[in-house]
Coordinates of C-alpha atoms in Angstrom, one line a residue:
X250 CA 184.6 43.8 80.5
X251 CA 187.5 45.9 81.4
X252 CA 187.6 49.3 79.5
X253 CA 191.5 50.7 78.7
X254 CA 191.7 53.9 77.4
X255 CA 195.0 55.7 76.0
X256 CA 196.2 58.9 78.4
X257 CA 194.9 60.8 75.4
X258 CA 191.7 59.6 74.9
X259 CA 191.5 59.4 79.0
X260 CA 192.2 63.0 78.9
X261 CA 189.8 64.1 76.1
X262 CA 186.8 61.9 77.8
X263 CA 187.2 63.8 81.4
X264 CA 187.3 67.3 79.8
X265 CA 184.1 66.2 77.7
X266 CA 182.1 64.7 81.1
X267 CA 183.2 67.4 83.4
X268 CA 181.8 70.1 81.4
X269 CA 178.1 68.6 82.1
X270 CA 179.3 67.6 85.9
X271 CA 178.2 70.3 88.5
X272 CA 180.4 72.5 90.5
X273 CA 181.0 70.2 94.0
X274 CA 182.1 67.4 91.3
X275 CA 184.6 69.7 89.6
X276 CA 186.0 70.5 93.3
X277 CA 186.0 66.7 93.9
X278 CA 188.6 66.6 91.1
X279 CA 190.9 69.1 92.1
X280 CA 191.0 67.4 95.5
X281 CA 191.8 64.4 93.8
X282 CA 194.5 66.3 91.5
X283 CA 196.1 67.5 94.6
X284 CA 196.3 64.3 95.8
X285 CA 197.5 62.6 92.8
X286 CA 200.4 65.5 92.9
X287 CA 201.3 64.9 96.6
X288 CA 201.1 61.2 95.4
X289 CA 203.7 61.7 92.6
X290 CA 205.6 63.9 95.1
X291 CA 206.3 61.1 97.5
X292 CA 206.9 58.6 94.6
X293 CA 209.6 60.4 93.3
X294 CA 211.4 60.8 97.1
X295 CA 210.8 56.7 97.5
X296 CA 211.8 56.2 94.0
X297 CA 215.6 57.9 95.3
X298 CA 215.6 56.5 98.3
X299 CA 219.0 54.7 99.1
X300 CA 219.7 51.3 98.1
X301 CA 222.9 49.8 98.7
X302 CA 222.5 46.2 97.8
X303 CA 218.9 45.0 96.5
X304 CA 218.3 41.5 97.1
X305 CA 216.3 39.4 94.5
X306 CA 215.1 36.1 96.1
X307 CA 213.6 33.7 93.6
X308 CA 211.0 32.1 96.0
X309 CA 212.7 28.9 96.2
X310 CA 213.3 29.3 99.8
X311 CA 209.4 28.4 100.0
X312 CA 209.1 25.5 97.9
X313 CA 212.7 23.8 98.8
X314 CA 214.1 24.8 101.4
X315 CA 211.6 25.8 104.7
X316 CA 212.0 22.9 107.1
X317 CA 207.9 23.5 108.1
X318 CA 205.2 25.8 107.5
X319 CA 206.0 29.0 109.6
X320 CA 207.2 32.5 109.1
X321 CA 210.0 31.8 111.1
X322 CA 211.4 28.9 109.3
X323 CA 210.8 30.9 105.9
X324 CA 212.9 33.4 107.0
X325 CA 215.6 31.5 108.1
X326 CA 216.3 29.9 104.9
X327 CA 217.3 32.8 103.3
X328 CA 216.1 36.2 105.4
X329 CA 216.8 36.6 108.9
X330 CA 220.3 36.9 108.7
X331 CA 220.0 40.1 106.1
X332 CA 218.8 42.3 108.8
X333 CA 222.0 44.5 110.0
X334 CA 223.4 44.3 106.7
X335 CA 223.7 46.8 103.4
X336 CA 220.9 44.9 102.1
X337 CA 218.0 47.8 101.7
X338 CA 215.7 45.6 99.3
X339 CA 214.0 42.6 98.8
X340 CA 213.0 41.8 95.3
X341 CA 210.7 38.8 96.0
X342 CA 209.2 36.4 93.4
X343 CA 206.4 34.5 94.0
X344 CA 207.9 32.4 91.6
X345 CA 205.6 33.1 88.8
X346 CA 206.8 30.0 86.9
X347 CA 205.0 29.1 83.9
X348 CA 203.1 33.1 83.5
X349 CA 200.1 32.2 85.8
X350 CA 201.5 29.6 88.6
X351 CA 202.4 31.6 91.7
X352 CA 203.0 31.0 95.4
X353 CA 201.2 33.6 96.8
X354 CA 197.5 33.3 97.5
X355 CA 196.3 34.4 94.2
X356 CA 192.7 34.1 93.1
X357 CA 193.4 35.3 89.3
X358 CA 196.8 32.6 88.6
X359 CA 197.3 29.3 89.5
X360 CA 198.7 28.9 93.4
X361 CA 201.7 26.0 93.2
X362 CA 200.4 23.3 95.4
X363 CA 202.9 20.4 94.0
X364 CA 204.4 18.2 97.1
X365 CA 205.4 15.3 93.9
X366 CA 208.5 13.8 94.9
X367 CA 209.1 12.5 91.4
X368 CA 212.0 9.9 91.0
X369 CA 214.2 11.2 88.5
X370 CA 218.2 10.7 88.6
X371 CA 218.1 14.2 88.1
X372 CA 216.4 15.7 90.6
X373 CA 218.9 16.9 93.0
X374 CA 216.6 17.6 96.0
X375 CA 213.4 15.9 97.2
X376 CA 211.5 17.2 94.6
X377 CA 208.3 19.4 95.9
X378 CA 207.9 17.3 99.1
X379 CA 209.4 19.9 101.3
X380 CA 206.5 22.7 99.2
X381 CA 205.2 24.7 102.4
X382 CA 203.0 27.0 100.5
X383 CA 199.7 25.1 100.8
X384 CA 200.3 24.6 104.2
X385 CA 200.6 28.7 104.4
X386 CA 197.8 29.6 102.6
X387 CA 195.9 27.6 104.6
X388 CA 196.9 28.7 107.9
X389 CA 196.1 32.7 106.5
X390 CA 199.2 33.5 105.3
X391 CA 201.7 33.2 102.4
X392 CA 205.8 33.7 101.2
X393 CA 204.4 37.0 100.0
X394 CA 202.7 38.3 103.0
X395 CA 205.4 36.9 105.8
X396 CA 208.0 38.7 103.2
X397 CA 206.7 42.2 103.4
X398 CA 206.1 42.0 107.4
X399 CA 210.2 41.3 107.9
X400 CA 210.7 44.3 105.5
X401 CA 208.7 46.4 107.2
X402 CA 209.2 45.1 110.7
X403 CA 213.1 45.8 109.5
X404 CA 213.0 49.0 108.0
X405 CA 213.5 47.3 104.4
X406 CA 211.5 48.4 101.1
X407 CA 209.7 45.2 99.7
X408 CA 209.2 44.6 95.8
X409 CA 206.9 41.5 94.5
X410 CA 209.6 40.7 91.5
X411 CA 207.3 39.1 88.6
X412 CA 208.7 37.2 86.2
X413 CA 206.8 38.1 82.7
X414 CA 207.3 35.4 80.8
X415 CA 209.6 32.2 83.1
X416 CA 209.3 29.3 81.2
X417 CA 211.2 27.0 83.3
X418 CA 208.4 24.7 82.4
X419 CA 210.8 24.3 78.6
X420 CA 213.8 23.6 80.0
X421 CA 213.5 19.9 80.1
X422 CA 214.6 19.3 84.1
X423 CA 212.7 16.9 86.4
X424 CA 210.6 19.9 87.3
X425 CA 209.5 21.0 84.2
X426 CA 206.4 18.9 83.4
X427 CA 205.0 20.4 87.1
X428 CA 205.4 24.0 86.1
X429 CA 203.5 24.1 83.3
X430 CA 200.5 25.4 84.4
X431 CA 196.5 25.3 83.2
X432 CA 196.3 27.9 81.3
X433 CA 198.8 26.8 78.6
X434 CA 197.7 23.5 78.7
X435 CA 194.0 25.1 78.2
X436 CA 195.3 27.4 75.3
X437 CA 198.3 26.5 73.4
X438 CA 197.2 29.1 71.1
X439 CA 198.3 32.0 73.2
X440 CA 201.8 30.2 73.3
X441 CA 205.1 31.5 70.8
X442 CA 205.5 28.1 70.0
X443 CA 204.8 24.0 70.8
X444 CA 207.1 21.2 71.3
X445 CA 207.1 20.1 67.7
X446 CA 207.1 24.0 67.0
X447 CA 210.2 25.2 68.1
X448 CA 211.0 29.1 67.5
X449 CA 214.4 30.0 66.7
X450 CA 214.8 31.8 69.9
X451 CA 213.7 31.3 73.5
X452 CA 211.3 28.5 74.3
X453 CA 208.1 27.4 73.0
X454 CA 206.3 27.4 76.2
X455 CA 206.6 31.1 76.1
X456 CA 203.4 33.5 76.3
X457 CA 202.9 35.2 73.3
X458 CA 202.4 39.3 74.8
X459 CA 201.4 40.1 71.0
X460 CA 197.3 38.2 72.7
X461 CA 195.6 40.7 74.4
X462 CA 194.7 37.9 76.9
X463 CA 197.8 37.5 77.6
X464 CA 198.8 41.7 78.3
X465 CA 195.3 41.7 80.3
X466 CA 196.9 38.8 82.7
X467 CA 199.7 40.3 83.5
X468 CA 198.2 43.3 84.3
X469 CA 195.5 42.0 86.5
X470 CA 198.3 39.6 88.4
X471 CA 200.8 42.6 89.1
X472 CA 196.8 44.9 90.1
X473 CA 195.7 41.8 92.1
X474 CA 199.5 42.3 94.3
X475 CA 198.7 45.8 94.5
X476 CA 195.2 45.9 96.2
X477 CA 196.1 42.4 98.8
X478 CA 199.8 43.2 99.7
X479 CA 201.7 46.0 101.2
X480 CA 204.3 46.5 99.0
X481 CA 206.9 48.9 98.2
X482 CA 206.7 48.4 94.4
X483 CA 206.1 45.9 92.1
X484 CA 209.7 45.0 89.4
X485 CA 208.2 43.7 85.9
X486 CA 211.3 41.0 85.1
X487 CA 211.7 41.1 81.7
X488 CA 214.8 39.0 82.0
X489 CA 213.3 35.7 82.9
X490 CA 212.7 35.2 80.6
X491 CA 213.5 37.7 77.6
X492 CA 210.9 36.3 75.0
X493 CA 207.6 38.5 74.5
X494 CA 206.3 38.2 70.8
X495 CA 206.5 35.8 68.0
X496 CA 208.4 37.9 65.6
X497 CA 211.5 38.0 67.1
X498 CA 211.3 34.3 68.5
X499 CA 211.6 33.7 64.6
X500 CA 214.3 35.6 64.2
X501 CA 213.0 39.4 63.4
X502 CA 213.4 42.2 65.5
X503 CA 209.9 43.1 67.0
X504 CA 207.9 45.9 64.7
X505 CA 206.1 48.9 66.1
X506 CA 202.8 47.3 66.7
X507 CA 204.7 44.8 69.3
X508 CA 206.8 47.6 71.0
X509 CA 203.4 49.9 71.5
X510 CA 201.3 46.8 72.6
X511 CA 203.7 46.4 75.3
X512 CA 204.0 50.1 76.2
X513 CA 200.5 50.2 76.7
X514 CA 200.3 47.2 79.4
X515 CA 203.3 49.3 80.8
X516 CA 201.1 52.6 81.2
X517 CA 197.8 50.7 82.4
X518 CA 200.2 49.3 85.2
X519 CA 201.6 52.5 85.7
X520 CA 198.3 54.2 86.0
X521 CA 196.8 51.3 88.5
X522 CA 200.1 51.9 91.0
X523 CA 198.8 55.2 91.2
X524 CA 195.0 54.7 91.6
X525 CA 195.4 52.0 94.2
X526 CA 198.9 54.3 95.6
X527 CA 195.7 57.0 96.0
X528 CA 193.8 54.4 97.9
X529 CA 196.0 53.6 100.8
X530 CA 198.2 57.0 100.7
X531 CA 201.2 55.5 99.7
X532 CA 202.9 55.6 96.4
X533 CA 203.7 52.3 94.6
X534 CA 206.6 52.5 92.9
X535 CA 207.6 50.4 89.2
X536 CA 210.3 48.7 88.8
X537 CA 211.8 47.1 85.6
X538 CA 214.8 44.5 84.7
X539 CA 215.8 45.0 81.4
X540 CA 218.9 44.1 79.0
X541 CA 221.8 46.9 79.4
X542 CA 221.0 47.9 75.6
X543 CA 218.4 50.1 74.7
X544 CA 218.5 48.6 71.1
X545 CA 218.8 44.9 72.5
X546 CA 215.5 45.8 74.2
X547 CA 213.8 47.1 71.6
X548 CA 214.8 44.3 69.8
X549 CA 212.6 41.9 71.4
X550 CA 209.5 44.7 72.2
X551 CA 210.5 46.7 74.4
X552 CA 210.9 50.3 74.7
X553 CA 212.5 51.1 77.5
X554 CA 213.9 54.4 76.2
X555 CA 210.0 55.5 75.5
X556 CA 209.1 54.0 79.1
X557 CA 211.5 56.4 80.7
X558 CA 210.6 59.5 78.6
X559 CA 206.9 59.2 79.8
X560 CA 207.9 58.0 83.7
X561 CA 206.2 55.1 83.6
X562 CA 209.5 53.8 85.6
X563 CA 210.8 54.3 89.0
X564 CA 213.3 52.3 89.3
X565 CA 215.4 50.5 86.5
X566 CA 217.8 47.4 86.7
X567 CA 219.9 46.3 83.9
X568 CA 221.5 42.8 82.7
X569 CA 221.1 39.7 83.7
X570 CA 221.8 36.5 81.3
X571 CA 224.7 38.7 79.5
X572 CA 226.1 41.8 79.5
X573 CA 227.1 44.1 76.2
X574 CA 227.7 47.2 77.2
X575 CA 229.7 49.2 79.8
X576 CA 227.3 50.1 83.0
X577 CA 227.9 53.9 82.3
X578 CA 225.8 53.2 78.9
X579 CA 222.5 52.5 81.3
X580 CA 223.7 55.2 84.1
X581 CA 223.7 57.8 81.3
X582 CA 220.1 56.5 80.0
X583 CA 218.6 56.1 83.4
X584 CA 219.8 59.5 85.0
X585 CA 218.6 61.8 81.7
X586 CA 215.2 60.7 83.3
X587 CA 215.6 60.8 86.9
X588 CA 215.3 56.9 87.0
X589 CA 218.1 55.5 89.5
X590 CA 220.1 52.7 87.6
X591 CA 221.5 49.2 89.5
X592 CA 223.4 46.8 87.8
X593 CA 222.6 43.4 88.1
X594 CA 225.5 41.0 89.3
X595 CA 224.6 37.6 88.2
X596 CA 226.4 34.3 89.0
X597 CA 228.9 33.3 86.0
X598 CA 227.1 31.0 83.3
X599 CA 230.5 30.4 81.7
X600 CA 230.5 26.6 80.8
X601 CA 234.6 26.7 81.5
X602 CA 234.3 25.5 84.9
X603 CA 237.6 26.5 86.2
X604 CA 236.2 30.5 84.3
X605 CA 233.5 29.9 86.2
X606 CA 235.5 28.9 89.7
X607 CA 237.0 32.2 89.6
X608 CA 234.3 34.3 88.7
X609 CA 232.6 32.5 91.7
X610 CA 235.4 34.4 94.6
X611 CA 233.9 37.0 96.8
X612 CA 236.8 39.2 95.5
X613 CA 235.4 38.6 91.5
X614 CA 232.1 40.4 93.0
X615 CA 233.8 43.1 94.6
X616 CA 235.9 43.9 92.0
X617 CA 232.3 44.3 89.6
X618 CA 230.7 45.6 92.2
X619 CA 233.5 48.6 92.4
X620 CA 233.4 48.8 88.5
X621 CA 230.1 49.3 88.7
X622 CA 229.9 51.7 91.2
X623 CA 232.9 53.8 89.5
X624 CA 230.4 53.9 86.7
X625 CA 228.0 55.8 88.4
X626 CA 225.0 53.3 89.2
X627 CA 222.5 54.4 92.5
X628 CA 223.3 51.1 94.5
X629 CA 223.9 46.9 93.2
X630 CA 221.4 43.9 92.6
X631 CA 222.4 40.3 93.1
X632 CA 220.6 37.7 91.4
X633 CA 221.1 34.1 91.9
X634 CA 222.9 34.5 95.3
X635 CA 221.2 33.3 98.0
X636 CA 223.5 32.7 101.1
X637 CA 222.1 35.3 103.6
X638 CA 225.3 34.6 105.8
X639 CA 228.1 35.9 102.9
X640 CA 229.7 38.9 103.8
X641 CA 229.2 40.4 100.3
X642 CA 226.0 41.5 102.0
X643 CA 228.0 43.9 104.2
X644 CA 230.3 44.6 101.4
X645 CA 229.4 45.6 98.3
X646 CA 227.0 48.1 99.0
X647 CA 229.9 50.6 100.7
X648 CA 232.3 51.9 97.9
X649 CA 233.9 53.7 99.8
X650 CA 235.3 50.7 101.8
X651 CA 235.7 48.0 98.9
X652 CA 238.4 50.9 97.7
X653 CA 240.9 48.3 100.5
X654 CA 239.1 45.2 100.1
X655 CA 241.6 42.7 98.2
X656 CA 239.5 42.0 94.6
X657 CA 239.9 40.0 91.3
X658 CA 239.0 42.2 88.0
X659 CA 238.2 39.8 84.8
X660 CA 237.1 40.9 81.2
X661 CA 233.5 39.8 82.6
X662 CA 231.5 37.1 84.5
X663 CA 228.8 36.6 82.0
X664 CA 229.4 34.7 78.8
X665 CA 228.0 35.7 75.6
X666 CA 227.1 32.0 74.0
X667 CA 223.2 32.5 75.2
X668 CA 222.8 35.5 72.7
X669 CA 221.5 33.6 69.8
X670 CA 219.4 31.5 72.1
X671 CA 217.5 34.5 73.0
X672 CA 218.2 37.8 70.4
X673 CA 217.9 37.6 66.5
X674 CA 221.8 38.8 65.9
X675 CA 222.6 39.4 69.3
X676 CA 226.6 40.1 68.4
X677 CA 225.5 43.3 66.8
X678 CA 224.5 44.9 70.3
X679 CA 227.6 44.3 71.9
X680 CA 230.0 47.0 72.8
X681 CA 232.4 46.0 75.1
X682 CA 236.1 43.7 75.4
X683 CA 235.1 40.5 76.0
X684 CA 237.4 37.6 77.0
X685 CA 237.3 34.0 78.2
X686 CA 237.2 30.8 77.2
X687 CA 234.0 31.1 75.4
X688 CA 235.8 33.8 73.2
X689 CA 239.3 32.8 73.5
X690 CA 241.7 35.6 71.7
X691 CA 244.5 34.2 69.5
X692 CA 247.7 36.6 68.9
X693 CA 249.5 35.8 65.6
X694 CA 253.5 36.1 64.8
X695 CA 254.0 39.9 64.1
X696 CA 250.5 40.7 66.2
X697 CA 249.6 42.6 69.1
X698 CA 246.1 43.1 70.5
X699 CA 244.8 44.9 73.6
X700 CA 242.4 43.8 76.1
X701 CA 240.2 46.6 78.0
X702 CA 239.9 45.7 81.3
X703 CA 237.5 48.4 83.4
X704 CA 238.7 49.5 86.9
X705 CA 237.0 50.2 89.9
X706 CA 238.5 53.2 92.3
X707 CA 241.4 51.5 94.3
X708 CA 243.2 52.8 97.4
X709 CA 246.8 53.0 95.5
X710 CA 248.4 54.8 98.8
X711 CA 248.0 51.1 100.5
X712 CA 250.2 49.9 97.8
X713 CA 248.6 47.0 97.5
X714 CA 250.0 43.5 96.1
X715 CA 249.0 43.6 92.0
X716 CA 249.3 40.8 89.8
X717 CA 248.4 40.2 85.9
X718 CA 247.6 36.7 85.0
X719 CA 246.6 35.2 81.3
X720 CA 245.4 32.2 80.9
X721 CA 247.3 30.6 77.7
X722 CA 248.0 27.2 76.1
X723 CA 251.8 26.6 75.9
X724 CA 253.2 29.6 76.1
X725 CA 255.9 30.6 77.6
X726 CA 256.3 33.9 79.6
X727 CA 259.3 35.2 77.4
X728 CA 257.6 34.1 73.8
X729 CA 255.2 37.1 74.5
X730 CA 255.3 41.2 75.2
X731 CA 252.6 42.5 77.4
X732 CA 252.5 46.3 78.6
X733 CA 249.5 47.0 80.8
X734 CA 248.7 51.3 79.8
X735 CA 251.2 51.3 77.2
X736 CA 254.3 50.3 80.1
X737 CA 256.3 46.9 79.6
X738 CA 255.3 43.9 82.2
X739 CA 258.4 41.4 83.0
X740 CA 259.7 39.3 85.8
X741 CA 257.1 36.8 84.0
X742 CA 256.2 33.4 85.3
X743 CA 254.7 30.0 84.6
X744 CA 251.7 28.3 86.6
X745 CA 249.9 25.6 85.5
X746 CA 248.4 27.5 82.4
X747 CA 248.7 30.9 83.7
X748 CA 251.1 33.3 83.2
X749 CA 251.5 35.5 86.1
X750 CA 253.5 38.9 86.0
X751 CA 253.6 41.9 88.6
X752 CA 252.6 45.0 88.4
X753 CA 253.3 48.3 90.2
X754 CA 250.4 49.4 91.7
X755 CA 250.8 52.7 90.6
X756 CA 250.6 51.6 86.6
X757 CA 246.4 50.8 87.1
X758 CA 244.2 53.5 86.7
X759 CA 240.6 53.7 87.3
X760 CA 238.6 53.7 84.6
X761 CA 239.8 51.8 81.5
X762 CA 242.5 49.8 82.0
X763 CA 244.6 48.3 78.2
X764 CA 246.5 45.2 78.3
X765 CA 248.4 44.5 75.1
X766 CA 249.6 40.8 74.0
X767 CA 252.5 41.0 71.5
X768 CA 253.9 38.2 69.6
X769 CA 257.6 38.1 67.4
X770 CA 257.3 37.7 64.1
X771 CA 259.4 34.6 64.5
X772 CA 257.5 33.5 67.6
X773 CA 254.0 31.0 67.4
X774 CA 250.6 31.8 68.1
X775 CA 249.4 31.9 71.4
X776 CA 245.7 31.9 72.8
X777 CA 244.7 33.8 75.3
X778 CA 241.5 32.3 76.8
X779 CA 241.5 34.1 80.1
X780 CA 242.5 37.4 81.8
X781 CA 242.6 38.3 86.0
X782 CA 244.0 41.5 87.1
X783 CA 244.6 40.2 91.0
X784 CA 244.4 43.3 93.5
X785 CA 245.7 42.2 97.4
X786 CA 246.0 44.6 100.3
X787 CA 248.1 44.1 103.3
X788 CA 246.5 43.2 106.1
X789 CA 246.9 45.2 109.2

C-alpha cells in the first residue's frame, strides 16, 4: 500500500519524528537538505537551458515504420538526420495509447506486442506487421532506451512524452479494436463512458482521473520511467487527449474536488522527480502540454495557473488541437513563474483541403513560427511533423534568420470546429481573429470589418515582395475597399477565387497587423472565407 501525504501534512510528520530522532539523524537531514537545494539549483539551470526547436515524436516510427529490429534502423526513420540541426529536444512517446499500453519495456502497463495485419480497406499501411518492439525487448533493448542513447550520444535533452489520457482506441479506425488495452477491458468502471454511453465530450474510452486507481497509474508509469531510463524530463500530455473527469465530458466545467485531485498526482510526480533526481545526482525536470487558456484548462481540471505558483513545472507547452488566444497570453503566464513557454505548431486540421494545402507550405510555419517568437516564447514545438530531412529543422528555431526567409501569414492553421467535441462552451475561451473556411466572414452592403492578422519581425530594408490575398466567392476586386493599417490597397486582381492586391512593404508592421473589408451600400455581400498575407524576398 502506497502512503501519499499532502506537503503539509509531510512537513508536520518530519518535524514531529525528528524531535525523537538523535543528533547524527538530524545531520543526515541537513545533508539531504543541502542536497535537495543543489538538486533544485541545477533543475532550475536545465529547466532554462536553450531550446530552439523541440521535437515530439509519437513513437510510430517503432511500430510502422523500422524496416528491422535495430537501433540503427529506428533511428533512421525519423532520427539520424536531426543531428546538426536546431532541433535541441526530443519529446518521445512510448505511445501510451489506450492509458496503460506502451512500447517501452514496462512491467506496470501493458507492452504493445500486436504484429495483426488486419484486412481492412482502411488501413493504409500493413497494419502492425512491421511492430519491431517485441523484437527489441527481447534482444535488451527498447524505442525508449535506443532514444535516450542518440540524445545523449548527440548532446540532445531527451523527454519520455506520456500521453495521459490517448484514446485512439475510440476513434473507430482499423487500429482501434487493438489499442484498447486490458485494463479497460478488465474495468469499464474506471472509464468516462461506454459505447452505448457516450459523453457529450471526448470519447468514452477515456480514463476517468476523478478513480484514484486511475491518478495512482499514472503516477507509478511516469515513477517506473524515472527509476529504468535516463531521461532529461518526463512531459505529462494533457492534449492527447484533453478528457480527465466525468463532469465536464457531460458538459460541466470540472468542480474543485476534480482540479485538487489532479493537482495532487501533479505534486506526488513532482516530488518523485526529485527523490529519484537525489538518487542519480541529476535533476529530472517536468514538463506539461496544456491548452493556451488558463480558463480552458481549468475547465476540464486542470490548474495550471496553481501548478506554476507552487513549481511543480519546468517546462510548459501550450496548444495543440486549437488555439484561442495570442501566444503572448501563455508567455506572460509562464514567465511570472520562471517557467519557459513553447508554442506548439501543429499540422492544420482544417477540413477545407485547399485551407489546409496552404497551411501545409514551409513558409505557413515560418511565418507562425516568427509570430510566435515575436511574442516572446523561449524556443518552438512541432507536433505531428515527422520528416527528419525538412529544412524547417534548421529553420525555425533561428529568429533572427527567418527575419529574410520568404513566409505566408494566415488568421491561423488550427480550426476551431473540435471545440465542442472536447470543451463544454468552448467559444467562450476564445480571444483571438479567427478566419477560414470553417468561419467564413460575410461583409454586408454599407459594412466594413477588420481582420487582425499578427506579424512576426520582418527584414523591411530587403524590401521584400508583399502580397494580400482573400479568398472570396464572386467578387470582384473593385466591388470591395480593403486598407491594410488604416491605408487603401488597389491595383486589385482576380485568381481563381482569390483576390490578390500588393502591398508596400513598408505598410506591415510587426505586431498586429488590421485588414478591413468594405462593401457599398449599393454593392452585394461578399464572403470572405480565407486570408494570406504572402511575404517574398529577393533572392541573392
Amino acid at each position: 500500500m502506497r502512503l501519499s501525504l499532502r506537503p503539509r501534512a509531510l512537513l508536520q510528520a518530519t518535524l514531529i519524528v525528528s524531535c525523537f530522532l538523535p543528533c547524527t539523524v538530524k545531520a543526515d537531514d541537513a545533508a539531504q537538505s543541502a542536497a535537495l537545494q543543489k538538486l533544485r539549483k541545477a533543475r532550475a539551470e536545465a529547466a532554462h537551458r536553450q531550446r530552439r526547436i523541440i521535437f515530439n515524436n509519437d513513437g510510430c516510427d517503432a511500430v510502422y515504420y523500422a524496416k528491422e529490429a535495430t537501433p540503427e534502423a529506428l533511428l533512421r526513420c525519423r532520427t539520424t538526420d536531426l543531428a546538426g540541426t536546431q532541433v535541441d529536444t526530443i519529446n518521445y512517446c512510448t505511445w501510451c495509447s489506450g492509458f496503460s499500453m506502451f512500447t517501452h519495456d514496462t512491467k506496470i502497463g501493458e507492452i504493445f506486442t500486436c504484429t495483426a495485419n488486419p484486412k481492412d480497406p482502411r488501413n493504409t499501411r500493413d497494419g502492425f506487421s512491421m511492430n519491431t518492439v517485441p523484437q527489441l525487448i527481447a534482444k535488451g533493448t527498447d524505442p525508449l532506451k535506443i532514444m535516450v542513447q542518440w540524445c545523449h550520444d548527440h548532446d540532445k535533452e531527451i523527454f519520455w512524452s506520456f500521453r495521459m489520457n490517448d484514446t485512439h482506441d475510440s476513434w473507430g479506425g482499423w487500429y482501434s479494436p487493438y489499442l484498447f488495452p486490458k485494463l479497460k477491458q478488465e474495468h469499464p468502471e474506471w472509464l468516462i463512458g461506454s459505447k452505448g454511453h457516450r459523453p457529450k465530450h471526448g470519447a468514452p474510452s477515456a480514463v476517468d482521473f476523478g478513480r484514484p486507481e486511475i491518478r495512482d497509474l499514472a503516477f507509478r508509469f511516469t515513477e517506473e520511467v524515472c527509476q529504468n531510463y535516463d531521461v532529461d524530463g518526463v512531459e505529462l500530455d494533457f492534449l492527447r487527449h484533453p478528457s480527465y473527469f466525468k463532469r465536464p465530458a457531460m458538459g460541466q466545467d470540472a468542480g474543485q474536488e476534480e482540479l485538487d485531485q489532479m493537482t495532487d498526482m501533479v505534486r506526488r510526480i513532482r516530488a518523485m522527480t526529485e527523490a529519484e533526481g537525489l538518487k542519480r545526482g541529476r535533476p529530472i525536470l517536468v514538463g506539461i502540454r496544456v491548452h493556451d487558456s488558463a480558463d480552458a484548462n481549468r475547465a476540464i481540471g486542470l490548474d495550471v495557473t496553481r501548478w506554476l505558483e507552487e513549481g511543480l513545472v519546468d517546462v510548459m507547452t501550450v496548444g495543440g488541437y486549437l488555439r484561442m488566444n495570442p501566444w503572448q497570453t501563455s508567455v506572460k503566464l509562464g514567465h511570472k513563474y520562471g517557467v519557459p513557454v513553447y508554442p506548439c505548431l501543429s499540422e492544420s486540421r482544417l477540413r477545407d483541403e485547399a485551407a489546409r494545402k496552404l497551411r501545409s507550405l514551409k513558409e505557413c510555419y515560418r511565418a507562425r513560427a516568427s509570430e510566435a517568437w515575436s511574442a516572446g516564447v523561449d524556443g518552438v514545438y512541432m507536433f505531428n511533423s515527422f520528416d527528419p530531412k525538412s529544412p524547417l529543422w534548421s529553420e525555425l528555431g533561428d529568429k533572427t534568420s527567418l527575419k529574410t526567409q520568404d513566409k505566408l501569414y494566415t488568421t491561423g492553421a488550427r480550426g476551431l470546429a473540435v471545440l465542442k467535441v472536447w470543451l463544454p462552451d468552448g467559444e467562450r475561451f476564445v480571444n483571438r481573429t479567427l478566419l477560414s473556411p470553417e468561419r467564413p466572414l460575410t461583409v454586408k452592403p454599407g459594412e466594413a470589418k477588420t481582420i487582425e492578422i499578427p506579424l512576426g519581425e520582418e527584414a523591411i530594408d530587403a524590401k521584400p515582395n508583399v502580397k494580400l490575398s482573400l479568398r472570396v466567392n464572386d467578387a470582384d476586386p473593385s466591388s470591395v475597399a480593403v486598407r491594410l493599417n488604416d491605408q487603401p490597397l488597389t491595383d486589385g486582381t482576380r485568381s481563381d477565387n482569390w483576390l490578390d492586391f500588393p502591398v508596400d512593404p513598408s505598410r506591415i508592421v510587426k505586431g498586429t497587423n488590421r485588414v478591413t473589408i468594405a462593401v457599398p451600400k449599393a454593392g452585394t455581400p461578399v464572403k470572405i472565407e480565407d486570408l494570406a498575407l504572402w511575404i517574398r524576398y529577393p533572392k541573392n
